CSV table of C-alpha atoms in Angstrom, one decimal:
chain,number,residue,atom,x,y,z
A,815,MET,CA,-31.1,16.4,24.3
A,816,THR,CA,-27.6,16.1,22.9
A,817,THR,CA,-25.1,14.5,25.3
A,818,LEU,CA,-21.6,15.6,25.9
A,819,ASN,CA,-20.2,12.5,24.3
A,820,GLU,CA,-22.3,13.1,21.2
A,821,LYS,CA,-20.9,16.6,20.9
A,822,LYS,CA,-17.4,15.4,21.1
A,823,LYS,CA,-17.9,12.7,18.5
A,824,PHE,CA,-16.1,13.5,15.3
A,825,ASN,CA,-18.4,14.3,12.4
A,826,TRP,CA,-17.0,12.9,9.1
A,827,ASP,CA,-19.5,15.0,7.2
A,828,ASN,CA,-17.6,18.1,8.2
A,829,PHE,CA,-14.2,16.7,7.2
A,830,PRO,CA,-12.9,18.1,3.8
A,831,HIS,CA,-13.5,15.7,0.9
A,832,THR,CA,-10.4,13.5,0.1
A,833,TYR,CA,-10.4,14.7,-3.5
A,834,PHE,CA,-10.3,18.3,-2.3
A,835,ILE,CA,-7.4,17.7,0.1
A,836,ILE,CA,-5.3,16.0,-2.7
A,837,SER,CA,-6.3,18.7,-5.1
A,838,MET,CA,-4.9,21.3,-2.7
A,839,VAL,CA,-1.6,19.3,-2.5
A,840,VAL,CA,-1.4,19.3,-6.3
A,841,ALA,CA,-2.0,23.1,-6.3
A,842,PHE,CA,0.8,23.5,-3.7
A,843,ALA,CA,3.1,21.3,-5.9
A,844,CYS,CA,2.3,23.7,-8.8
A,845,VAL,CA,3.4,26.7,-6.7
A,846,LEU,CA,6.7,24.9,-5.8
A,847,THR,CA,7.5,24.6,-9.5
A,848,TRP,CA,7.7,28.4,-9.6
A,849,ILE,CA,9.8,28.7,-6.4
A,850,VAL,CA,12.1,25.7,-6.3
A,851,PRO,CA,14.9,25.8,-8.9
A,852,SER,CA,14.7,23.1,-11.5
A,853,GLY,CA,17.6,20.7,-11.7
A,854,THR,CA,18.7,17.2,-12.6
A,855,TYR,CA,21.4,14.6,-12.1
A,856,ASP,CA,23.2,12.9,-15.0
A,857,TYR,CA,22.1,9.3,-15.3
A,858,LYS,CA,23.6,6.1,-16.5
A,859,ASP,CA,22.3,2.6,-17.3
A,860,VAL,CA,23.5,-0.3,-15.1
A,861,THR,CA,22.4,-3.9,-14.7
A,862,ILE,CA,21.4,-4.9,-11.2
A,863,ASN,CA,20.6,-8.5,-10.5
A,864,GLY,CA,19.9,-9.1,-14.2
A,865,VAL,CA,17.6,-6.0,-14.5
A,866,ASP,CA,18.6,-2.9,-16.5
A,867,ARG,CA,18.1,0.3,-14.4
A,868,THR,CA,18.8,4.0,-14.8
A,869,VAL,CA,20.7,5.4,-11.8
A,870,PRO,CA,22.0,9.0,-11.1
A,871,ILE,CA,25.7,9.7,-11.1
A,872,ALA,CA,26.8,11.0,-7.6
A,873,GLY,CA,28.0,14.5,-7.7
A,874,SER,CA,26.6,15.2,-11.2
A,875,PHE,CA,23.6,17.4,-10.1
A,876,HIS,CA,23.2,20.7,-12.0
A,877,TYR,CA,20.6,23.3,-12.2
A,878,LEU,CA,18.4,24.0,-15.2
A,879,THR,CA,17.1,27.3,-16.5
A,880,LYS,CA,13.6,28.1,-15.4
A,881,THR,CA,11.3,28.3,-18.4
A,882,ALA,CA,7.6,28.2,-19.2
A,883,ASP,CA,8.1,24.4,-19.7
A,884,ASN,CA,9.0,23.7,-16.1
A,885,LYS,CA,6.7,26.1,-14.4
A,886,VAL,CA,3.3,24.5,-13.9
A,887,GLY,CA,0.5,27.1,-14.2
A,888,LEU,CA,-3.3,27.1,-14.1
A,889,LEU,CA,-3.7,25.0,-17.2
A,890,GLY,CA,-1.0,22.6,-16.1
A,891,PHE,CA,-2.8,22.2,-12.7
A,892,LEU,CA,-6.2,21.5,-14.4
A,893,THR,CA,-4.7,19.0,-16.9
A,894,SER,CA,-2.5,17.3,-14.3
A,895,PHE,CA,-5.4,15.2,-13.1
A,896,GLN,CA,-6.0,13.6,-16.5
A,897,ASN,CA,-2.3,13.1,-16.9
A,898,GLY,CA,-2.2,11.4,-13.5
A,899,MET,CA,-5.1,9.2,-14.6
A,900,ILE,CA,-3.2,8.3,-17.8
A,901,GLU,CA,0.1,7.5,-15.9
A,902,ASN,CA,-1.8,5.3,-13.4
A,903,ALA,CA,-4.2,3.8,-15.9
A,904,ASP,CA,-3.0,0.3,-15.3
A,905,ILE,CA,-3.6,0.5,-11.5
A,906,ILE,CA,-7.0,2.2,-12.0
A,907,MET,CA,-8.1,-0.6,-14.3
A,908,LEU,CA,-6.6,-3.2,-11.8
A,909,ILE,CA,-8.9,-1.9,-9.1
A,910,PHE,CA,-12.0,-1.9,-11.4
A,911,ILE,CA,-11.4,-5.4,-12.8
A,912,VAL,CA,-10.5,-7.0,-9.5
A,913,SER,CA,-13.5,-5.5,-7.8
A,914,GLY,CA,-15.8,-6.5,-10.7
A,915,ALA,CA,-14.5,-10.0,-10.8
A,916,PHE,CA,-14.8,-10.5,-7.1
A,917,TYR,CA,-18.3,-9.1,-7.0
A,918,VAL,CA,-19.3,-11.9,-9.5
A,919,ILE,CA,-17.7,-14.4,-7.1
A,920,VAL,CA,-19.5,-12.9,-4.1
A,921,LYS,CA,-22.8,-13.1,-5.9
A,922,THR,CA,-22.4,-16.9,-6.4
A,923,GLY,CA,-22.5,-17.3,-2.6
A,924,ALA,CA,-19.2,-19.3,-2.5
A,925,PHE,CA,-17.5,-16.7,-0.3
A,926,HIS,CA,-20.5,-16.7,2.0
A,927,ALA,CA,-20.2,-20.5,2.4
A,928,LEU,CA,-16.4,-20.3,3.0
A,929,ILE,CA,-16.7,-17.7,5.7
A,930,ALA,CA,-19.7,-19.4,7.3
A,931,SER,CA,-17.8,-22.7,7.4
A,932,THR,CA,-14.7,-20.9,8.8
A,933,MET,CA,-16.8,-19.2,11.5
A,934,ARG,CA,-18.4,-22.4,12.5
A,935,GLY,CA,-15.0,-24.1,12.8
A,936,LEU,CA,-13.5,-21.2,14.8
A,937,LYS,CA,-16.3,-21.1,17.4
A,938,GLY,CA,-15.4,-17.6,18.4
A,939,HIS,CA,-11.6,-18.2,18.4
A,940,ASP,CA,-10.7,-16.0,15.5
A,941,LYS,CA,-7.4,-14.4,16.6
A,942,PRO,CA,-5.2,-17.4,15.9
A,943,LEU,CA,-6.4,-17.5,12.3
A,944,LEU,CA,-5.9,-13.8,11.9
A,945,ILE,CA,-2.4,-14.0,13.3
A,946,VAL,CA,-1.5,-16.9,10.8
A,947,CYS,CA,-2.9,-14.8,7.9
A,948,PHE,CA,-1.0,-11.8,9.0
A,949,ALA,CA,2.2,-13.9,9.2
A,950,ILE,CA,1.6,-15.2,5.6
A,951,PHE,CA,1.3,-11.7,4.2
A,952,ALA,CA,4.3,-10.6,6.2
A,953,THR,CA,6.3,-13.6,4.9
A,954,GLY,CA,5.4,-12.9,1.3
A,955,GLY,CA,6.4,-9.2,1.7
A,956,THR,CA,9.7,-9.8,3.5
A,957,LEU,CA,11.0,-12.7,1.4
A,958,PHE,CA,9.6,-12.0,-2.1
A,959,GLY,CA,8.5,-8.3,-2.0
A,960,MET,CA,4.9,-9.4,-2.6
A,961,LEU,CA,2.4,-6.5,-2.5
A,962,ASN,CA,0.3,-6.5,-5.7
A,963,GLU,CA,0.2,-10.3,-5.7
A,964,PHE,CA,-2.1,-10.1,-2.6
A,965,ASN,CA,-4.5,-7.6,-4.0
A,966,GLY,CA,-7.1,-10.2,-4.9
A,967,PHE,CA,-7.5,-11.1,-1.2
A,968,TYR,CA,-8.9,-7.7,-0.1
A,969,PRO,CA,-12.6,-8.5,-0.8
A,970,LEU,CA,-12.3,-11.7,1.2
A,971,PHE,CA,-10.6,-10.2,4.2
A,972,VAL,CA,-12.8,-7.1,4.3
A,973,GLY,CA,-15.8,-9.4,4.3
A,974,LEU,CA,-14.2,-11.6,6.9
A,975,GLY,CA,-13.5,-8.6,9.1
A,976,VAL,CA,-17.2,-7.6,9.0
A,977,ALA,CA,-18.4,-11.1,9.6
A,978,LEU,CA,-16.2,-11.5,12.6
A,979,GLY,CA,-17.9,-8.6,14.3
A,980,TYR,CA,-15.2,-6.0,13.5
A,981,ASP,CA,-15.4,-3.7,10.4
A,982,ALA,CA,-14.0,-3.4,6.9
A,983,LEU,CA,-10.9,-1.4,8.1
A,984,PHE,CA,-10.0,-4.2,10.5
A,985,GLY,CA,-10.0,-6.7,7.7
A,986,MET,CA,-8.0,-4.4,5.4
A,987,ALA,CA,-5.5,-3.8,8.2
A,988,VAL,CA,-4.7,-7.5,8.7
A,989,MET,CA,-3.6,-7.6,5.1
A,990,THR,CA,-2.1,-4.2,4.6
A,991,LEU,CA,0.0,-4.0,7.8
A,992,GLY,CA,1.1,-7.6,7.4
A,993,MET,CA,2.5,-7.3,3.8
A,994,ASP,CA,3.8,-3.8,4.2
A,995,ILE,CA,5.6,-4.5,7.5
A,996,GLY,CA,7.1,-7.5,5.8
A,997,PHE,CA,8.0,-5.5,2.7
A,998,ALA,CA,9.6,-2.7,4.7
A,999,VAL,CA,11.8,-4.9,6.8
A,1000,GLY,CA,12.7,-7.0,3.8
A,1001,ILE,CA,14.8,-9.9,4.9
A,1002,THR,CA,15.4,-10.9,1.2
A,1003,ASN,CA,13.1,-8.5,-0.6
A,1004,PRO,CA,14.3,-8.5,-4.2
A,1005,TYR,CA,13.0,-5.0,-4.9
A,1006,THR,CA,14.7,-3.3,-1.9
A,1007,VAL,CA,17.4,-5.4,-0.3
A,1008,VAL,CA,18.8,-6.8,-3.5
A,1009,VAL,CA,18.9,-3.5,-5.4
A,1010,GLY,CA,20.0,-1.5,-2.4
A,1011,GLN,CA,22.8,-3.8,-1.2
A,1012,THR,CA,24.0,-4.3,-4.8
A,1013,ILE,CA,24.4,-0.6,-5.4
A,1014,ALA,CA,26.0,-0.2,-2.0
A,1015,GLY,CA,28.6,-2.9,-2.7
A,1016,LEU,CA,27.4,-5.2,0.2
A,1017,PRO,CA,27.3,-9.0,0.3
A,1018,LEU,CA,23.8,-10.0,-0.9
A,1019,TYR,CA,21.3,-10.6,2.0
A,1020,SER,CA,24.0,-9.6,4.6
A,1021,GLY,CA,22.5,-8.4,7.9
A,1022,ALA,CA,19.5,-10.7,7.5
A,1023,TRP,CA,19.6,-11.8,11.2
A,1024,PHE,CA,19.1,-8.3,12.3
A,1025,ARG,CA,16.2,-7.7,9.9
A,1026,LEU,CA,14.5,-10.9,11.1
A,1027,ILE,CA,14.5,-9.6,14.7
A,1028,VAL,CA,13.1,-6.2,13.5
A,1029,LEU,CA,10.4,-8.1,11.6
A,1030,ILE,CA,9.3,-9.9,14.7
A,1031,VAL,CA,9.2,-6.7,16.7
A,1032,PHE,CA,7.2,-4.7,14.1
A,1033,SER,CA,4.9,-7.6,13.5
A,1034,ALA,CA,4.1,-7.9,17.2
A,1035,GLY,CA,3.4,-4.1,17.3
A,1036,GLY,CA,1.2,-4.3,14.2
A,1037,LEU,CA,-0.9,-7.1,15.5
A,1038,TRP,CA,-1.2,-5.4,18.9
A,1039,TRP,CA,-2.5,-2.3,17.2
A,1040,ILE,CA,-5.0,-4.2,15.0
A,1041,PHE,CA,-6.4,-6.3,17.9
A,1042,ARG,CA,-6.5,-3.2,20.1
A,1043,TYR,CA,-8.8,-1.5,17.6
A,1044,GLY,CA,-10.8,-4.7,17.0
A,1045,ASP,CA,-11.5,-5.3,20.7
A,1046,LYS,CA,-12.6,-1.7,21.1
A,1047,ILE,CA,-15.2,-1.8,18.3
A,1048,LYS,CA,-16.4,-5.2,19.3
A,1049,LYS,CA,-17.2,-3.8,22.7
A,1050,ASP,CA,-18.7,-0.6,21.3
A,1051,PRO,CA,-19.5,-0.6,17.5
A,1052,SER,CA,-20.1,3.1,17.7
A,1053,LYS,CA,-16.3,3.6,18.0
A,1054,SER,CA,-15.7,2.1,14.6
A,1055,ILE,CA,-13.8,4.5,12.3
A,1056,MET,CA,-16.0,3.1,9.5
A,1057,LEU,CA,-19.2,4.2,11.3
A,1058,GLY,CA,-21.8,5.5,8.8
A,1059,LEU,CA,-20.3,3.8,5.8
A,1060,GLU,CA,-21.7,0.7,4.2
A,1061,PRO,CA,-18.9,-1.8,3.7
A,1062,LYS,CA,-18.3,-2.9,0.1
A,1063,TYR,CA,-18.0,-6.5,1.1
A,1064,SER,CA,-20.3,-7.5,4.0
A,1065,PHE,CA,-21.2,-10.9,5.3
A,1066,ASP,CA,-23.8,-10.9,8.1
A,1067,MET,CA,-23.4,-13.8,10.5
A,1068,THR,CA,-27.2,-14.5,10.9
A,1069,TYR,CA,-27.5,-14.4,7.1
A,1070,LEU,CA,-24.5,-16.7,6.7
A,1071,ASP,CA,-26.0,-19.6,8.6
A,1072,GLN,CA,-28.0,-20.6,5.6
A,1073,TYR,CA,-24.9,-21.2,3.5
A,1074,GLN,CA,-23.3,-24.7,3.2
A,1075,MET,CA,-20.3,-26.0,1.4
A,1076,THR,CA,-22.1,-27.5,-1.6
A,1077,ARG,CA,-20.3,-29.0,-4.6
A,1078,LYS,CA,-21.0,-25.9,-6.6
A,1079,ASN,CA,-19.4,-23.6,-3.9
A,1080,VAL,CA,-16.4,-25.9,-3.5
A,1081,THR,CA,-15.8,-25.9,-7.3
A,1082,ILE,CA,-16.0,-22.1,-7.5
A,1083,LEU,CA,-13.6,-21.7,-4.6
A,1084,LEU,CA,-11.2,-24.2,-6.3
A,1085,ASP,CA,-11.5,-21.9,-9.4
A,1086,VAL,CA,-10.4,-19.0,-7.2
A,1087,ALA,CA,-7.6,-21.0,-5.6
A,1088,ILE,CA,-6.2,-22.2,-8.9
A,1089,SER,CA,-6.4,-18.7,-10.4
A,1090,ILE,CA,-4.5,-17.1,-7.4
A,1091,THR,CA,-1.9,-20.0,-7.5
A,1092,VAL,CA,-1.3,-19.3,-11.2
A,1093,LEU,CA,-0.9,-15.6,-10.5
A,1094,MET,CA,1.7,-16.3,-7.7
A,1095,ILE,CA,3.7,-18.5,-10.1
A,1096,GLY,CA,3.4,-15.9,-12.8
A,1097,PHE,CA,4.6,-13.1,-10.6
A,1098,LEU,CA,7.6,-15.1,-9.2
A,1099,HIS,CA,8.7,-17.0,-12.3
A,1100,TRP,CA,7.1,-15.6,-15.5
A,1101,ASP,CA,7.7,-11.9,-15.0
A,1102,TRP,CA,4.0,-11.1,-14.9
A,1103,GLY,CA,2.5,-7.8,-13.8
A,1104,THR,CA,-0.9,-6.2,-13.1
A,1105,THR,CA,-1.9,-6.6,-16.8
A,1106,GLU,CA,-1.7,-10.4,-16.5
A,1107,LEU,CA,-3.4,-10.3,-13.1
A,1108,THR,CA,-6.5,-8.6,-14.6
A,1109,GLY,CA,-6.7,-11.2,-17.4
A,1110,VAL,CA,-6.6,-14.1,-15.0
A,1111,PHE,CA,-9.3,-12.4,-12.8
A,1112,ILE,CA,-11.6,-11.9,-15.8
A,1113,LEU,CA,-11.2,-15.6,-16.7
A,1114,MET,CA,-11.7,-16.6,-13.1
A,1115,SER,CA,-15.0,-14.7,-12.7
A,1116,ALA,CA,-16.2,-16.0,-16.1
A,1117,ILE,CA,-15.6,-19.6,-15.1
A,1118,ALA,CA,-17.3,-19.0,-11.7
A,1119,ALA,CA,-20.4,-17.5,-13.5
A,1120,VAL,CA,-20.6,-20.6,-15.7
A,1121,ILE,CA,-20.4,-22.9,-12.7
A,1122,ASP,CA,-23.1,-20.8,-11.0
A,1123,ARG,CA,-25.2,-21.1,-14.3
A,1124,GLN,CA,-25.5,-17.4,-14.6
A,1125,SER,CA,-26.9,-15.8,-17.8
A,1126,ILE,CA,-24.5,-13.7,-19.9
A,1127,ASN,CA,-26.5,-10.6,-18.9
A,1128,GLN,CA,-26.3,-11.3,-15.2
A,1129,PHE,CA,-22.6,-11.9,-15.4
A,1130,PHE,CA,-21.9,-8.5,-17.0
A,1131,ASP,CA,-24.4,-6.7,-14.8
A,1132,ASP,CA,-22.8,-8.1,-11.7
A,1133,PHE,CA,-19.3,-7.3,-13.0
A,1134,LEU,CA,-20.2,-3.7,-13.7
A,1135,THR,CA,-21.9,-3.4,-10.3
A,1136,GLY,CA,-18.7,-4.4,-8.7
A,1137,CYS,CA,-16.8,-1.7,-10.7
A,1138,GLU,CA,-19.4,0.9,-9.7
A,1139,GLY,CA,-18.6,0.3,-6.1
A,1140,VAL,CA,-15.0,1.3,-6.3
A,1141,ILE,CA,-15.2,4.4,-8.5
A,1142,PHE,CA,-14.1,6.6,-5.6
A,1143,GLY,CA,-11.1,4.5,-4.7
A,1144,ALA,CA,-10.1,3.8,-8.3
A,1145,LEU,CA,-10.1,7.3,-9.6
A,1146,ILE,CA,-8.3,8.7,-6.5
A,1147,VAL,CA,-5.2,6.7,-7.5
A,1148,GLY,CA,-5.0,8.9,-10.6
A,1149,VAL,CA,-5.8,12.1,-8.8
A,1150,ALA,CA,-3.0,11.4,-6.3
A,1151,ARG,CA,-0.6,10.6,-9.1
A,1152,ALA,CA,-1.1,14.2,-10.3
A,1153,ILE,CA,1.1,15.4,-7.4
A,1154,LEU,CA,4.1,13.5,-8.7
A,1155,TYR,CA,3.3,14.4,-12.3
A,1156,VAL,CA,3.5,18.1,-11.4
A,1157,LEU,CA,6.8,17.7,-9.5
A,1158,GLN,CA,8.3,15.9,-12.5
A,1159,GLU,CA,7.0,18.5,-15.0
A,1160,GLY,CA,8.6,21.2,-12.9
A,1161,GLN,CA,11.9,19.2,-12.8
A,1162,ILE,CA,12.3,19.8,-9.1
A,1163,VAL,CA,12.4,16.2,-7.8
A,1164,ASP,CA,16.2,15.9,-8.3
A,1165,THR,CA,16.6,19.4,-6.8
A,1166,ILE,CA,14.8,18.3,-3.6
A,1167,ILE,CA,16.8,15.1,-3.4
A,1168,ASN,CA,20.1,17.0,-3.9
A,1169,ALA,CA,19.1,19.5,-1.2
A,1170,GLY,CA,18.3,16.7,1.2
A,1171,GLY,CA,21.5,15.0,0.5
A,1172,GLY,CA,23.5,18.2,1.0
A,1173,ALA,CA,21.8,18.8,4.3
A,1174,LEU,CA,22.8,15.4,5.5
A,1175,GLN,CA,26.5,16.4,5.3
A,1176,HIS,CA,26.0,18.8,8.1
A,1177,VAL,CA,24.2,16.3,10.4
A,1178,PRO,CA,26.2,15.0,13.4
A,1179,ALA,CA,27.5,11.5,12.8
A,1180,ALA,CA,25.4,10.2,15.8
A,1181,LEU,CA,22.2,11.2,14.0
A,1182,GLY,CA,23.3,10.4,10.4
A,1183,ALA,CA,21.3,7.2,10.1
A,1184,GLU,CA,18.1,8.8,11.5
A,1185,ALA,CA,18.5,11.8,9.1
A,1186,MET,CA,18.9,9.4,6.2
A,1187,PHE,CA,15.7,7.6,7.3
A,1188,VAL,CA,13.7,10.9,7.4
A,1189,LEU,CA,15.0,11.9,4.0
A,1190,GLN,CA,14.0,8.5,2.5
A,1191,CYS,CA,10.5,8.9,4.0
A,1192,LEU,CA,10.2,12.3,2.3
A,1193,VAL,CA,11.6,11.0,-1.0
A,1194,ASN,CA,9.1,8.1,-1.0
A,1195,PHE,CA,6.4,10.7,-1.5
A,1196,MET,CA,7.9,11.6,-4.9
A,1197,ILE,CA,9.3,8.1,-5.9
A,1198,PRO,CA,6.7,5.6,-4.7
A,1199,SER,CA,8.6,2.6,-5.9
A,1200,GLY,CA,10.9,0.4,-3.8
A,1201,SER,CA,13.3,-0.5,-6.5
A,1202,GLY,CA,13.0,2.9,-8.2
A,1203,GLN,CA,13.9,4.7,-5.0
A,1204,ALA,CA,16.9,2.4,-4.4
A,1205,ALA,CA,18.1,3.0,-7.9
A,1206,THR,CA,17.7,6.8,-7.4
A,1207,MET,CA,18.9,7.2,-3.8
A,1208,MET,CA,21.5,4.6,-3.1
A,1209,PRO,CA,24.1,5.9,-5.6
A,1210,ILE,CA,23.8,9.2,-3.7
A,1211,MET,CA,23.4,7.9,-0.2
A,1212,THR,CA,26.3,5.4,-0.4
A,1213,PRO,CA,29.2,7.8,-0.7
A,1214,LEU,CA,27.4,10.2,1.6
A,1215,ALA,CA,27.2,7.5,4.3
A,1216,ASP,CA,31.0,7.0,4.0
A,1217,VAL,CA,31.5,10.7,4.5
A,1218,ILE,CA,29.3,11.1,7.6
A,1219,GLY,CA,30.5,7.9,9.2
A,1220,VAL,CA,27.4,5.6,8.8
A,1221,SER,CA,28.0,2.1,7.6
A,1222,ARG,CA,26.6,1.1,4.2
A,1223,GLN,CA,24.6,-1.6,5.8
A,1224,VAL,CA,22.8,0.9,8.0
A,1225,ALA,CA,22.4,3.2,5.1
A,1226,VAL,CA,20.5,0.5,3.2
A,1227,LEU,CA,18.4,-0.3,6.3
A,1228,ALA,CA,17.5,3.4,6.6
A,1229,TYR,CA,16.4,3.4,3.0
A,1230,GLN,CA,14.3,0.2,3.5
A,1231,PHE,CA,12.6,1.7,6.5
A,1232,GLY,CA,12.0,5.1,4.8
A,1233,ASP,CA,10.6,3.5,1.7
A,1234,GLY,CA,8.6,0.7,3.2
A,1235,PHE,CA,6.9,2.2,6.2
A,1236,SER,CA,5.7,5.3,4.5
A,1237,ASN,CA,4.1,3.2,1.7
A,1238,THR,CA,1.0,3.0,4.0
A,1239,PHE,CA,1.1,6.7,4.7
A,1240,TRP,CA,1.7,8.8,1.6
A,1241,PRO,CA,-1.3,9.2,-0.8
A,1242,THR,CA,1.1,8.9,-3.7
A,1243,CYS,CA,2.0,5.3,-2.7
A,1244,GLY,CA,0.3,1.9,-2.8
A,1245,ILE,CA,-2.0,2.6,0.2
A,1246,MET,CA,-4.4,4.3,-2.3
A,1247,VAL,CA,-4.7,1.0,-4.2
A,1248,SER,CA,-5.4,-0.9,-0.9
A,1249,CYS,CA,-8.0,1.7,0.1
A,1250,GLY,CA,-9.7,1.5,-3.3
A,1251,LEU,CA,-9.9,-2.3,-3.3
A,1252,ALA,CA,-11.1,-2.5,0.3
A,1253,GLY,CA,-13.6,0.3,0.0
A,1254,VAL,CA,-12.0,2.3,2.9
A,1255,PRO,CA,-11.6,6.0,2.4
A,1256,TYR,CA,-8.0,7.2,2.7
A,1257,GLU,CA,-8.8,9.7,5.5
A,1258,ARG,CA,-10.4,7.0,7.6
A,1259,TRP,CA,-7.4,4.8,7.1
A,1260,MET,CA,-5.2,7.6,8.3
A,1261,LYS,CA,-7.3,8.1,11.4
A,1262,PHE,CA,-6.5,4.4,12.2
A,1263,PHE,CA,-2.9,4.3,11.0
A,1264,ALA,CA,-1.4,7.7,11.7
A,1265,PRO,CA,-0.8,7.1,15.4
A,1266,LEU,CA,0.8,3.8,14.6
A,1267,PHE,CA,3.0,5.4,12.0
A,1268,GLY,CA,4.1,8.0,14.6
A,1269,MET,CA,5.1,5.2,17.0
A,1270,GLY,CA,6.7,3.2,14.3
A,1271,PHE,CA,8.6,6.3,13.1
A,1272,LEU,CA,10.2,6.7,16.5
A,1273,LEU,CA,10.9,3.0,16.8
A,1274,CYS,CA,12.7,3.0,13.4
A,1275,MET,CA,15.0,5.7,14.8
A,1276,VAL,CA,15.7,3.7,17.9
A,1277,ILE,CA,16.4,0.6,15.8
A,1278,LEU,CA,18.8,2.5,13.6
A,1279,ALA,CA,20.6,3.8,16.6
A,1280,ILE,CA,21.0,0.3,17.9
A,1281,ALA,CA,22.3,-0.8,14.5
A,1282,VAL,CA,24.9,1.9,14.6
A,1283,ALA,CA,25.9,1.1,18.2
A,1284,ILE,CA,26.5,-2.6,17.5
A,1285,GLY,CA,28.4,-1.8,14.3
A,1286,LEU,CA,26.0,-3.4,11.9
């Protein structure tokens, strides 16, 4: 007999497919291109912190004539998915190559040995280690704007989350919330703070003391939410949001007991550590990007295969098996990109931004900062880039802040919050990459994250009100 609890339990099989949901959003964007007037700002090239950027000229917005070229019809809808794949090809290949490379590493048994050794050392006291890891990710995000640089750690933390008795989403959350909270608050984030404050004409890194306090508050909240979920599923595994899905990276504790830190495993882990160190240096000092990351990971996996004495055929079979496991998560990055592609083809992105900025002029001064934050959250759906959003929005928001009586420091903070915290919410942003690498479907991430986002959204408004009250 079916119990009442079983009837109430959510059935993921009845939930619309993620690809269907995103396809419907793309279709809605196509409809908007027929309804919303096309328009654009005039742009100019400026140099910000040694980097050439194209920024809009405040007050230069003008409408464009609606033509067949900026109305996206049925053919445009159908071809937008391939165009989205093309525009996000580098990220799609990043997911494939990182997953393939790490699957090769996993097959050597080195990660099994590392996690088994770690678990034996912790003796059940895993939370201190997880807090330290969270803090490391948050520090990288807040000081250096590090996000993609940490992508290679997803397989390890997903596997660790499963091995500790939690699930894949738990392991993903330690990484994702850590680095995204750090990035959003951005004490010295070069992609948001530096660009935003430079355009706003503020002293570089000013207000850092306030952002440090905010970082501590949000980090505490993020850790509370992660451990709250973790404790719940440890007591009752049936409450796991990942229930019914086989984790991409799984390390069973009883199975791990047979693994020891042999010389071979230590050498392979040293290969991984050196590779990641080289990547960190490359990102920070050599202007590397995702293309160089993939090259390093291919070399790292090849060296690991040689150390493990794998045959050439085994190496490529394992690499391709790793790629096969993330087809869903990799391709969805391109499907989601189709949304932005359609909005850009319809030339309505600037129109929406201009309308939002115009609406802010009629907002009471007491709510000006909060309104800016809401607008930045919405804009991040269309401009999923921290520096890109700063270059687009701050030339418009800076004079607007002066008009409505909000300090420029608070205007930059509202932009940071709006950009950073919605990165883990909108399907057009980096969360799709994280889900792809971790093997966690976007809709399941949202079931975990949406309530926290709602609470964080309200907290951001309170913090902005405090910033205004103290004259930040």
